[in-house]
Amino acid sequence: MKLMILDGNSIINRAFFGVRLLSTKDGLFTNAIFGFLNILEKLRAEENPDALCVAFDVHAPTFRHLQYDGYKATRHGMPEELAMQMPIMKDVLHAMHIPTFECAGWEADDILGTAGRICRESNWDCVIVTGDRDSLQLVNDRVTVKLVTSKQGQTVTTNYTPDVFEQEYGFASIHMIDLKGLIGDSSDNLPGVAGVGPKTATSLLLEYGTLDGIYQNLDAIKESVRKKLEAGKDSAYLSYELATIHLDAPVDLKPENCLVQAPDNDALYALFVKLEFLKLIDRYHLHAPGKQTETAQEFSGECVSEIVSSAERAMALLAGFEKMPYVCVLCDEKLETVFIDDGRQMSVFSKQALDNSYTAVLERLFSASVKKISHDVKGLMGKLLRAELPADGFIFDTALAAYVLDATSGKYDINQLTVSYLGFEIPKFDAEKTGTEAAFMGELMSKTSAVSALYDVLSKKLTEEGADKLYYEIELPLCDVLARMEYNGVLVDQMALVAFGSLLSERIAADEAIIYGYAGKEFNINSTKQLGEVLFDDLMLPAGKKNKSGYSTNADVLEKLKDKHPIIPAILDYRMLIKLKSTYADGLVKEIAEDGRIHTTLQNMVTTTGRLSSTEPNLQNIPVRTELGSEIRKMFIPADGCVFVDADYSQIELRVLAHIADDKRMQEAFQSGMDVHTATAAQVFGVDPAAVTPLMRRNAKAVNFGIVYGISEFSLAEDIGVSRKEAREYIDNYLANYDGVRRYMKTIVEQAKLDGFVKTLFGRKRLLPELKSSNFQVRSFGERCSLNSPIQGTAADIIKLAMLKVDRALQKANCGAKLLLQVHDELIVECPLKEAERVRKIVAEQMQQTVQLAVPLLAEAKIGASWYEAK
């Protein structure tokens, strides 16, 4: 029989620092618990123990602290984010029926040692799992120490048996205590013998066996070492005593009482729901308390009133739906089955059952006459538009509501939200037992019911959080606009794109020849290892630190070397061309649909600030800073007889900053129409605006855009190529002149620390658990977010409102114009050539009138025969 006992503090510390900070929607940190459970399951799989338990330290002095005031005195306290997880971790272990042991005045190490002794006396094998090498002294014929360490970011384990230990150290495991007596231990603050390191200590132990043996033979030891040993004798024996793990801790530990058991389903389920560990609920095969997972047949028998089989019955139901406040609707991926929960019964419309009348049924269901709630409305609208069906009447989106309530979560699937907000898990359906169709029906019906229940909770939560206007006036109506933009797509000149790819190939080949010429040989330029060898071994260029995988050849390294050798500019150019060709020239060609257009997906539930993002492909990242890169925009063209109108907000984030910070001086600059970067340069450098040079303006621009993001003097110095001292002076002068911004930067961080969040002008909340972190870097990130989220988020809200206003104005004008793209603060509209000037005015006016700030919003709109021309 085998008992596995874990050093709880050691493992949970490793988990905490090895897993990025995770938290629930209520701000409870969970990363250490999550990591601990992952390590635990890995250990169980490796060892398959018959019995299992965990030992923890007690937060109180032990007999070692009483013996030596300096014991562990150099250790930092437990981070608050970890401390809050400790009691819940123990609750989880108890719910898993895994005994835990702790003893006031004793350490977990002593409990581990005691467990090993008890196992040996009881003829049990014992595996002690820890990250602390002190425990290696416990290794014997019945006790294995499983040492947990990290290698290249991965958790690895080594099983120390007597043979393994002796092969590594050269002496028996019990003499680990003698070794600690000599060399001490910095983590426990054991002094050891000053000047005696592991190599000397090991050779002494191999020669004389023990600490006593060494001190009994001092005359035989060379003078330089002998003097150190003599001077450090007291600290050596003190360290020996402190390092000795006691085997008689007063704990009632019996291996047979720790046998592995099934968890307490109800208790563990409740904890995992609280912790939002949805995947772990599945892993441990848990289910909602007092309820076994239903089969598809049982569930369908209870919850489905009708699978509609005639057009007449479908139309009768639809007539009833039209009179209701709302119905809940979910569809399958192909729109071949629709589930409708009207609060009284579940109805199923299917293409198979309704046949030729199915399209007519859907046309009525998805018209404005039926008010509907659903999950991921924009995605459903897109499917409807592609099926040439209406996409109207949606009054609530549960996924979008959850995003508005917590944009940092990133988890908005129905299963996750059901656990998080409703406290139970959607039933599982076993296709092998019930059949694929029955399992599919059961799953979708369960989700439809869950969405209906989520609506009640989330709609109330939006009101409680003061997010109603943001949700109902911006986010929800924008789904329709975004779905139509995705459906419209943007036309691409495919032949021009292919020709551009060929041009890039020629340029790439030319760069390759140049690089090979300077290198004196051909090699794989894309191989970091081979390129590093060429640059730093063959050409002897100054290199950074070399690691196991070779030299770093990233962009930062090469940028610093571009004046050192002509091969470097060629490599940088080569990389830029490769990126252009693979991502844009070749990549965009693959994304062109049958209609000749690219239909990007505009993600509205991804960013923490509320900004939209673009994927498949990312059209918000088309390069503009290089002349060659901006050529890509020439390939995006309007339809025949049409042009593009491209409108862009001018310095919107700085205008938002001037408003939110109520900085009178910055407001005056915007109100006067003066270029704000010139105005800032004049203030910072103490010169007349007419005397501001291009370099001064460029540096002032960097400060303007960097200051609200908490830019450091180091980063600013790097950005504009000045010393850190000069950068510090720029920042100080800036804040001295813009006192409103200085006040804002101070007060917003202080308020965020009190509230745990910041908000935009429109009530968009950004939760900031990072502000409570004991880790300086994590906390600094939270402070930067508290500075920039209200600014960037408000700008994102404004551009979304502008999209709504522009879309409505264009529809009202009935001018054949339609929104195609949104790129940060820029809107691209396609319209007939004859309507171009009218549309340009409409777009600019609507954008400028979107919201009233203390400074004017400016939007410049241009007309062009391509995105490049219009921009």
PDB file of N, CA and C in Angstrom, residues 93-166:
ATOM      1  N   LEU A  93     -10.086  20.625  -0.743  1.00  0.00           N
ATOM      2  CA  LEU A  93      -9.503  19.332  -0.388  1.00  0.00           C
ATOM      3  C   LEU A  93     -10.442  18.527   0.516  1.00  0.00           C
ATOM      4  N   HIS A  94     -11.088  19.190   1.455  1.00  0.00           N
ATOM      5  CA  HIS A  94     -12.031  18.494   2.329  1.00  0.00           C
ATOM      6  C   HIS A  94     -13.209  17.964   1.521  1.00  0.00           C
ATOM      7  N   ALA A  95     -13.694  18.770   0.542  1.00  0.00           N
ATOM      8  CA  ALA A  95     -14.794  18.315  -0.311  1.00  0.00           C
ATOM      9  C   ALA A  95     -14.370  17.136  -1.182  1.00  0.00           C
ATOM     10  N   MET A  96     -13.068  17.044  -1.452  1.00  0.00           N
ATOM     11  CA  MET A  96     -12.545  15.915  -2.226  1.00  0.00           C
ATOM     12  C   MET A  96     -12.221  14.716  -1.332  1.00  0.00           C
ATOM     13  N   HIS A  97     -12.536  14.844  -0.041  1.00  0.00           N
ATOM     14  CA  HIS A  97     -12.254  13.802   0.947  1.00  0.00           C
ATOM     15  C   HIS A  97     -10.754  13.482   1.025  1.00  0.00           C
ATOM     16  N   ILE A  98      -9.945  14.547   0.887  1.00  0.00           N
ATOM     17  CA  ILE A  98      -8.499  14.425   1.052  1.00  0.00           C
ATOM     18  C   ILE A  98      -8.142  15.054   2.393  1.00  0.00           C
ATOM     19  N   PRO A  99      -7.712  14.258   3.385  1.00  0.00           N
ATOM     20  CA  PRO A  99      -7.405  14.809   4.711  1.00  0.00           C
ATOM     21  C   PRO A  99      -6.254  15.819   4.657  1.00  0.00           C
ATOM     22  N   THR A 100      -6.356  16.828   5.498  1.00  0.00           N
ATOM     23  CA  THR A 100      -5.273  17.804   5.636  1.00  0.00           C
ATOM     24  C   THR A 100      -4.797  17.795   7.088  1.00  0.00           C
ATOM     25  N   PHE A 101      -3.494  18.038   7.267  1.00  0.00           N
ATOM     26  CA  PHE A 101      -2.899  18.018   8.601  1.00  0.00           C
ATOM     27  C   PHE A 101      -2.083  19.285   8.815  1.00  0.00           C
ATOM     28  N   GLU A 102      -2.240  19.877   9.978  1.00  0.00           N
ATOM     29  CA  GLU A 102      -1.422  21.020  10.383  1.00  0.00           C
ATOM     30  C   GLU A 102      -1.332  21.005  11.894  1.00  0.00           C
ATOM     31  N   CYS A 103      -0.276  21.603  12.412  1.00  0.00           N
ATOM     32  CA  CYS A 103      -0.039  21.491  13.853  1.00  0.00           C
ATOM     33  C   CYS A 103       0.669  22.753  14.347  1.00  0.00           C
ATOM     34  N   ALA A 104       0.017  23.475  15.256  1.00  0.00           N
ATOM     35  CA  ALA A 104       0.594  24.713  15.782  1.00  0.00           C
ATOM     36  C   ALA A 104       1.936  24.420  16.446  1.00  0.00           C
ATOM     37  N   GLY A 105       2.934  25.252  16.158  1.00  0.00           N
ATOM     38  CA  GLY A 105       4.262  25.093  16.734  1.00  0.00           C
ATOM     39  C   GLY A 105       5.164  24.168  15.935  1.00  0.00           C
ATOM     40  N   TRP A 106       4.607  23.491  14.945  1.00  0.00           N
ATOM     41  CA  TRP A 106       5.368  22.565  14.101  1.00  0.00           C
ATOM     42  C   TRP A 106       5.202  22.974  12.643  1.00  0.00           C
ATOM     43  N   GLU A 107       6.167  22.539  11.829  1.00  0.00           N
ATOM     44  CA  GLU A 107       6.104  22.845  10.400  1.00  0.00           C
ATOM     45  C   GLU A 107       5.550  21.670   9.616  1.00  0.00           C
ATOM     46  N   ALA A 108       5.105  21.988   8.403  1.00  0.00           N
ATOM     47  CA  ALA A 108       4.611  20.929   7.523  1.00  0.00           C
ATOM     48  C   ALA A 108       5.708  19.894   7.283  1.00  0.00           C
ATOM     49  N   ASP A 109       6.980  20.328   7.236  1.00  0.00           N
ATOM     50  CA  ASP A 109       8.097  19.383   7.052  1.00  0.00           C
ATOM     51  C   ASP A 109       8.090  18.297   8.129  1.00  0.00           C
ATOM     52  N   ASP A 110       7.797  18.694   9.366  1.00  0.00           N
ATOM     53  CA  ASP A 110       7.773  17.726  10.466  1.00  0.00           C
ATOM     54  C   ASP A 110       6.611  16.749  10.312  1.00  0.00           C
ATOM     55  N   ILE A 111       5.483  17.250   9.756  1.00  0.00           N
ATOM     56  CA  ILE A 111       4.345  16.360   9.500  1.00  0.00           C
ATOM     57  C   ILE A 111       4.705  15.375   8.390  1.00  0.00           C
ATOM     58  N   LEU A 112       5.427  15.846   7.378  1.00  0.00           N
ATOM     59  CA  LEU A 112       5.879  14.967   6.294  1.00  0.00           C
ATOM     60  C   LEU A 112       6.791  13.877   6.860  1.00  0.00           C
ATOM     61  N   GLY A 113       7.738  14.298   7.698  1.00  0.00           N
ATOM     62  CA  GLY A 113       8.665  13.332   8.293  1.00  0.00           C
ATOM     63  C   GLY A 113       7.950  12.333   9.181  1.00  0.00           C
ATOM     64  N   THR A 114       6.977  12.835   9.953  1.00  0.00           N
ATOM     65  CA  THR A 114       6.196  11.954  10.829  1.00  0.00           C
ATOM     66  C   THR A 114       5.392  10.958   9.996  1.00  0.00           C
ATOM     67  N   ALA A 115       4.823  11.419   8.899  1.00  0.00           N
ATOM     68  CA  ALA A 115       4.065  10.521   8.010  1.00  0.00           C
ATOM     69  C   ALA A 115       4.972   9.434   7.459  1.00  0.00           C
ATOM     70  N   GLY A 116       6.195   9.813   7.084  1.00  0.00           N
ATOM     71  CA  GLY A 116       7.148   8.827   6.569  1.00  0.00           C
ATOM     72  C   GLY A 116       7.492   7.775   7.618  1.00  0.00           C
ATOM     73  N   ARG A 117       7.704   8.228   8.860  1.00  0.00           N
ATOM     74  CA  ARG A 117       8.012   7.275   9.942  1.00  0.00           C
ATOM     75  C   ARG A 117       6.855   6.325  10.188  1.00  0.00           C
ATOM     76  N   ILE A 118       5.638   6.884  10.254  1.00  0.00           N
ATOM     77  CA  ILE A 118       4.457   6.051  10.515  1.00  0.00           C
ATOM     78  C   ILE A 118       4.270   5.021   9.405  1.00  0.00           C
ATOM     79  N   CYS A 119       4.460   5.439   8.159  1.00  0.00           N
ATOM     80  CA  CYS A 119       4.318   4.507   7.034  1.00  0.00           C
ATOM     81  C   CYS A 119       5.341   3.381   7.129  1.00  0.00           C
ATOM     82  N   ARG A 120       6.562   3.746   7.450  1.00  0.00           N
ATOM     83  CA  ARG A 120       7.624   2.732   7.537  1.00  0.00           C
ATOM     84  C   ARG A 120       7.306   1.708   8.630  1.00  0.00           C
ATOM     85  N   GLU A 121       6.835   2.222   9.758  1.00  0.00           N
ATOM     86  CA  GLU A 121       6.504   1.323  10.873  1.00  0.00           C
ATOM     87  C   GLU A 121       5.284   0.460  10.564  1.00  0.00           C
ATOM     88  N   SER A 122       4.429   0.950   9.652  1.00  0.00           N
ATOM     89  CA  SER A 122       3.198   0.228   9.306  1.00  0.00           C
ATOM     90  C   SER A 122       3.350  -0.599   8.038  1.00  0.00           C
ATOM     91  N   ASN A 123       4.589  -0.682   7.518  1.00  0.00           N
ATOM     92  CA  ASN A 123       4.863  -1.415   6.277  1.00  0.00           C
ATOM     93  C   ASN A 123       4.111  -0.838   5.069  1.00  0.00           C
ATOM     94  N   TRP A 124       3.931   0.475   5.076  1.00  0.00           N
ATOM     95  CA  TRP A 124       3.384   1.200   3.926  1.00  0.00           C
ATOM     96  C   TRP A 124       4.545   1.877   3.202  1.00  0.00           C
ATOM     97  N   ASP A 125       4.392   2.020   1.891  1.00  0.00           N
ATOM     98  CA  ASP A 125       5.295   2.902   1.148  1.00  0.00           C
ATOM     99  C   ASP A 125       4.768   4.326   1.279  1.00  0.00           C
ATOM    100  N   CYS A 126       5.681   5.283   1.249  1.00  0.00           N
ATOM    101  CA  CYS A 126       5.275   6.697   1.380  1.00  0.00           C
ATOM    102  C   CYS A 126       5.975   7.519   0.303  1.00  0.00           C
ATOM    103  N   VAL A 127       5.196   8.349  -0.387  1.00  0.00           N
ATOM    104  CA  VAL A 127       5.748   9.299  -1.356  1.00  0.00           C
ATOM    105  C   VAL A 127       5.483  10.697  -0.821  1.00  0.00           C
ATOM    106  N   ILE A 128       6.560  11.414  -0.529  1.00  0.00           N
ATOM    107  CA  ILE A 128       6.454  12.791  -0.037  1.00  0.00           C
ATOM    108  C   ILE A 128       6.672  13.727  -1.222  1.00  0.00           C
ATOM    109  N   VAL A 129       5.683  14.586  -1.490  1.00  0.00           N
ATOM    110  CA  VAL A 129       5.761  15.500  -2.631  1.00  0.00           C
ATOM    111  C   VAL A 129       6.031  16.909  -2.112  1.00  0.00           C
ATOM    112  N   THR A 130       7.129  17.495  -2.541  1.00  0.00           N
ATOM    113  CA  THR A 130       7.519  18.822  -2.071  1.00  0.00           C
ATOM    114  C   THR A 130       8.441  19.481  -3.090  1.00  0.00           C
ATOM    115  N   GLY A 131       8.586  20.780  -2.957  1.00  0.00           N
ATOM    116  CA  GLY A 131       9.567  21.498  -3.768  1.00  0.00           C
ATOM    117  C   GLY A 131      10.789  21.874  -2.969  1.00  0.00           C
ATOM    118  N   ASP A 132      10.872  21.399  -1.724  1.00  0.00           N
ATOM    119  CA  ASP A 132      11.938  21.773  -0.795  1.00  0.00           C
ATOM    120  C   ASP A 132      12.933  20.623  -0.639  1.00  0.00           C
ATOM    121  N   ARG A 133      14.189  20.875  -0.974  1.00  0.00           N
ATOM    122  CA  ARG A 133      15.223  19.832  -0.888  1.00  0.00           C
ATOM    123  C   ARG A 133      15.525  19.412   0.548  1.00  0.00           C
ATOM    124  N   ASP A 134      15.112  20.200   1.545  1.00  0.00           N
ATOM    125  CA  ASP A 134      15.318  19.792   2.933  1.00  0.00           C
ATOM    126  C   ASP A 134      14.740  18.397   3.184  1.00  0.00           C
ATOM    127  N   SER A 135      13.637  18.102   2.521  1.00  0.00           N
ATOM    128  CA  SER A 135      12.948  16.828   2.764  1.00  0.00           C
ATOM    129  C   SER A 135      13.704  15.624   2.223  1.00  0.00           C
ATOM    130  N   LEU A 136      14.760  15.854   1.460  1.00  0.00           N
ATOM    131  CA  LEU A 136      15.530  14.722   0.942  1.00  0.00           C
ATOM    132  C   LEU A 136      16.177  13.915   2.071  1.00  0.00           C
ATOM    133  N   GLN A 137      16.334  14.518   3.258  1.00  0.00           N
ATOM    134  CA  GLN A 137      16.879  13.776   4.407  1.00  0.00           C
ATOM    135  C   GLN A 137      15.948  12.642   4.842  1.00  0.00           C
ATOM    136  N   LEU A 138      14.684  12.683   4.378  1.00  0.00           N
ATOM    137  CA  LEU A 138      13.693  11.694   4.800  1.00  0.00           C
ATOM    138  C   LEU A 138      13.707  10.433   3.940  1.00  0.00           C
ATOM    139  N   VAL A 139      14.476  10.448   2.853  1.00  0.00           N
ATOM    140  CA  VAL A 139      14.497   9.303   1.932  1.00  0.00           C
ATOM    141  C   VAL A 139      15.030   8.062   2.642  1.00  0.00           C
ATOM    142  N   ASN A 140      14.314   6.946   2.516  1.00  0.00           N
ATOM    143  CA  ASN A 140      14.801   5.653   3.016  1.00  0.00           C
ATOM    144  C   ASN A 140      14.172   4.527   2.207  1.00  0.00           C
ATOM    145  N   ASP A 141      14.273   3.317   2.691  1.00  0.00           N
ATOM    146  CA  ASP A 141      13.815   2.183   1.891  1.00  0.00           C
ATOM    147  C   ASP A 141      12.310   2.174   1.680  1.00  0.00           C
ATOM    148  N   ARG A 142      11.527   2.879   2.516  1.00  0.00           N
ATOM    149  CA  ARG A 142      10.081   2.935   2.332  1.00  0.00           C
ATOM    150  C   ARG A 142       9.582   4.329   1.951  1.00  0.00           C
ATOM    151  N   VAL A 143      10.450   5.306   2.007  1.00  0.00           N
ATOM    152  CA  VAL A 143      10.054   6.697   1.736  1.00  0.00           C
ATOM    153  C   VAL A 143      10.776   7.240   0.501  1.00  0.00           C
ATOM    154  N   THR A 144       9.980   7.661  -0.476  1.00  0.00           N
ATOM    155  CA  THR A 144      10.493   8.338  -1.671  1.00  0.00           C
ATOM    156  C   THR A 144      10.099   9.799  -1.597  1.00  0.00           C
ATOM    157  N   VAL A 145      11.035  10.683  -1.864  1.00  0.00           N
ATOM    158  CA  VAL A 145      10.709  12.107  -1.949  1.00  0.00           C
ATOM    159  C   VAL A 145      10.578  12.478  -3.419  1.00  0.00           C
ATOM    160  N   LYS A 146       9.395  12.954  -3.782  1.00  0.00           N
ATOM    161  CA  LYS A 146       9.118  13.364  -5.160  1.00  0.00           C
ATOM    162  C   LYS A 146       9.330  14.878  -5.212  1.00  0.00           C
ATOM    163  N   LEU A 147      10.463  15.289  -5.739  1.00  0.00           N
ATOM    164  CA  LEU A 147      10.821  16.706  -5.748  1.00  0.00           C
ATOM    165  C   LEU A 147      10.211  17.387  -6.976  1.00  0.00           C
ATOM    166  N   VAL A 148       9.440  18.445  -6.725  1.00  0.00           N
ATOM    167  CA  VAL A 148       8.757  19.182  -7.787  1.00  0.00           C
ATOM    168  C   VAL A 148       9.563  20.434  -8.111  1.00  0.00           C
ATOM    169  N   THR A 149       9.976  20.568  -9.355  1.00  0.00           N
ATOM    170  CA  THR A 149      10.738  21.737  -9.793  1.00  0.00           C
ATOM    171  C   THR A 149      10.169  22.234 -11.118  1.00  0.00           C
ATOM    172  N   SER A 150      10.738  23.314 -11.616  1.00  0.00           N
ATOM    173  CA  SER A 150      10.309  23.870 -12.908  1.00  0.00           C
ATOM    174  C   SER A 150      11.454  23.808 -13.894  1.00  0.00           C
ATOM    175  N   LYS A 151      11.113  23.477 -15.132  1.00  0.00           N
ATOM    176  CA  LYS A 151      12.097  23.450 -16.205  1.00  0.00           C
ATOM    177  C   LYS A 151      11.469  24.060 -17.444  1.00  0.00           C
ATOM    178  N   GLN A 152      12.020  25.206 -17.864  1.00  0.00           N
ATOM    179  CA  GLN A 152      11.515  25.937 -19.018  1.00  0.00           C
ATOM    180  C   GLN A 152      10.014  26.184 -18.895  1.00  0.00           C
ATOM    181  N   GLY A 153       9.598  26.611 -17.692  1.00  0.00           N
ATOM    182  CA  GLY A 153       8.208  26.963 -17.464  1.00  0.00           C
ATOM    183  C   GLY A 153       7.276  25.798 -17.220  1.00  0.00           C
ATOM    184  N   GLN A 154       7.795  24.560 -17.284  1.00  0.00           N
ATOM    185  CA  GLN A 154       6.973  23.370 -17.074  1.00  0.00           C
ATOM    186  C   GLN A 154       7.305  22.732 -15.722  1.00  0.00           C
ATOM    187  N   THR A 155       6.266  22.212 -15.054  1.00  0.00           N
ATOM    188  CA  THR A 155       6.467  21.514 -13.788  1.00  0.00           C
ATOM    189  C   THR A 155       6.999  20.112 -14.059  1.00  0.00           C
ATOM    190  N   VAL A 156       8.143  19.788 -13.450  1.00  0.00           N
ATOM    191  CA  VAL A 156       8.730  18.460 -13.612  1.00  0.00           C
ATOM    192  C   VAL A 156       8.974  17.862 -12.223  1.00  0.00           C
ATOM    193  N   THR A 157       8.996  16.543 -12.159  1.00  0.00           N
ATOM    194  CA  THR A 157       9.201  15.864 -10.872  1.00  0.00           C
ATOM    195  C   THR A 157      10.350  14.872 -10.986  1.00  0.00           C
ATOM    196  N   THR A 158      11.060  14.681  -9.874  1.00  0.00           N
ATOM    197  CA  THR A 158      12.134  13.686  -9.783  1.00  0.00           C
ATOM    198  C   THR A 158      11.914  12.864  -8.527  1.00  0.00           C
ATOM    199  N   ASN A 159      11.878  11.544  -8.688  1.00  0.00           N
ATOM    200  CA  ASN A 159      11.699  10.652  -7.538  1.00  0.00           C
ATOM    201  C   ASN A 159      13.048  10.300  -6.925  1.00  0.00           C
ATOM    202  N   TYR A 160      13.251  10.737  -5.679  1.00  0.00           N
ATOM    203  CA  TYR A 160      14.495  10.452  -4.971  1.00  0.00           C
ATOM    204  C   TYR A 160      14.313   9.218  -4.077  1.00  0.00           C
ATOM    205  N   THR A 161      14.968   8.150  -4.479  1.00  0.00           N
ATOM    206  CA  THR A 161      15.097   6.951  -3.651  1.00  0.00           C
ATOM    207  C   THR A 161      16.493   6.997  -3.040  1.00  0.00           C
ATOM    208  N   PRO A 162      16.833   6.079  -2.136  1.00  0.00           N
ATOM    209  CA  PRO A 162      18.208   6.095  -1.584  1.00  0.00           C
ATOM    210  C   PRO A 162      19.279   6.025  -2.663  1.00  0.00           C
ATOM    211  N   ASP A 163      19.061   5.181  -3.697  1.00  0.00           N
ATOM    212  CA  ASP A 163      20.058   5.053  -4.761  1.00  0.00           C
ATOM    213  C   ASP A 163      20.182   6.334  -5.574  1.00  0.00           C
ATOM    214  N   VAL A 164      19.026   6.940  -5.937  1.00  0.00           N
ATOM    215  CA  VAL A 164      19.054   8.170  -6.740  1.00  0.00           C
ATOM    216  C   VAL A 164      19.750   9.277  -5.958  1.00  0.00           C
ATOM    217  N   PHE A 165      19.428   9.379  -4.659  1.00  0.00           N
ATOM    218  CA  PHE A 165      20.053  10.421  -3.851  1.00  0.00           C
ATOM    219  C   PHE A 165      21.566  10.223  -3.792  1.00  0.00           C
ATOM    220  N   GLU A 166      21.987   9.002  -3.526  1.00  0.00           N
ATOM    221  CA  GLU A 166      23.425   8.754  -3.362  1.00  0.00           C
ATOM    222  C   GLU A 166      24.179   8.970  -4.663  1.00  0.00           C
TER     223      GLU A 166
END
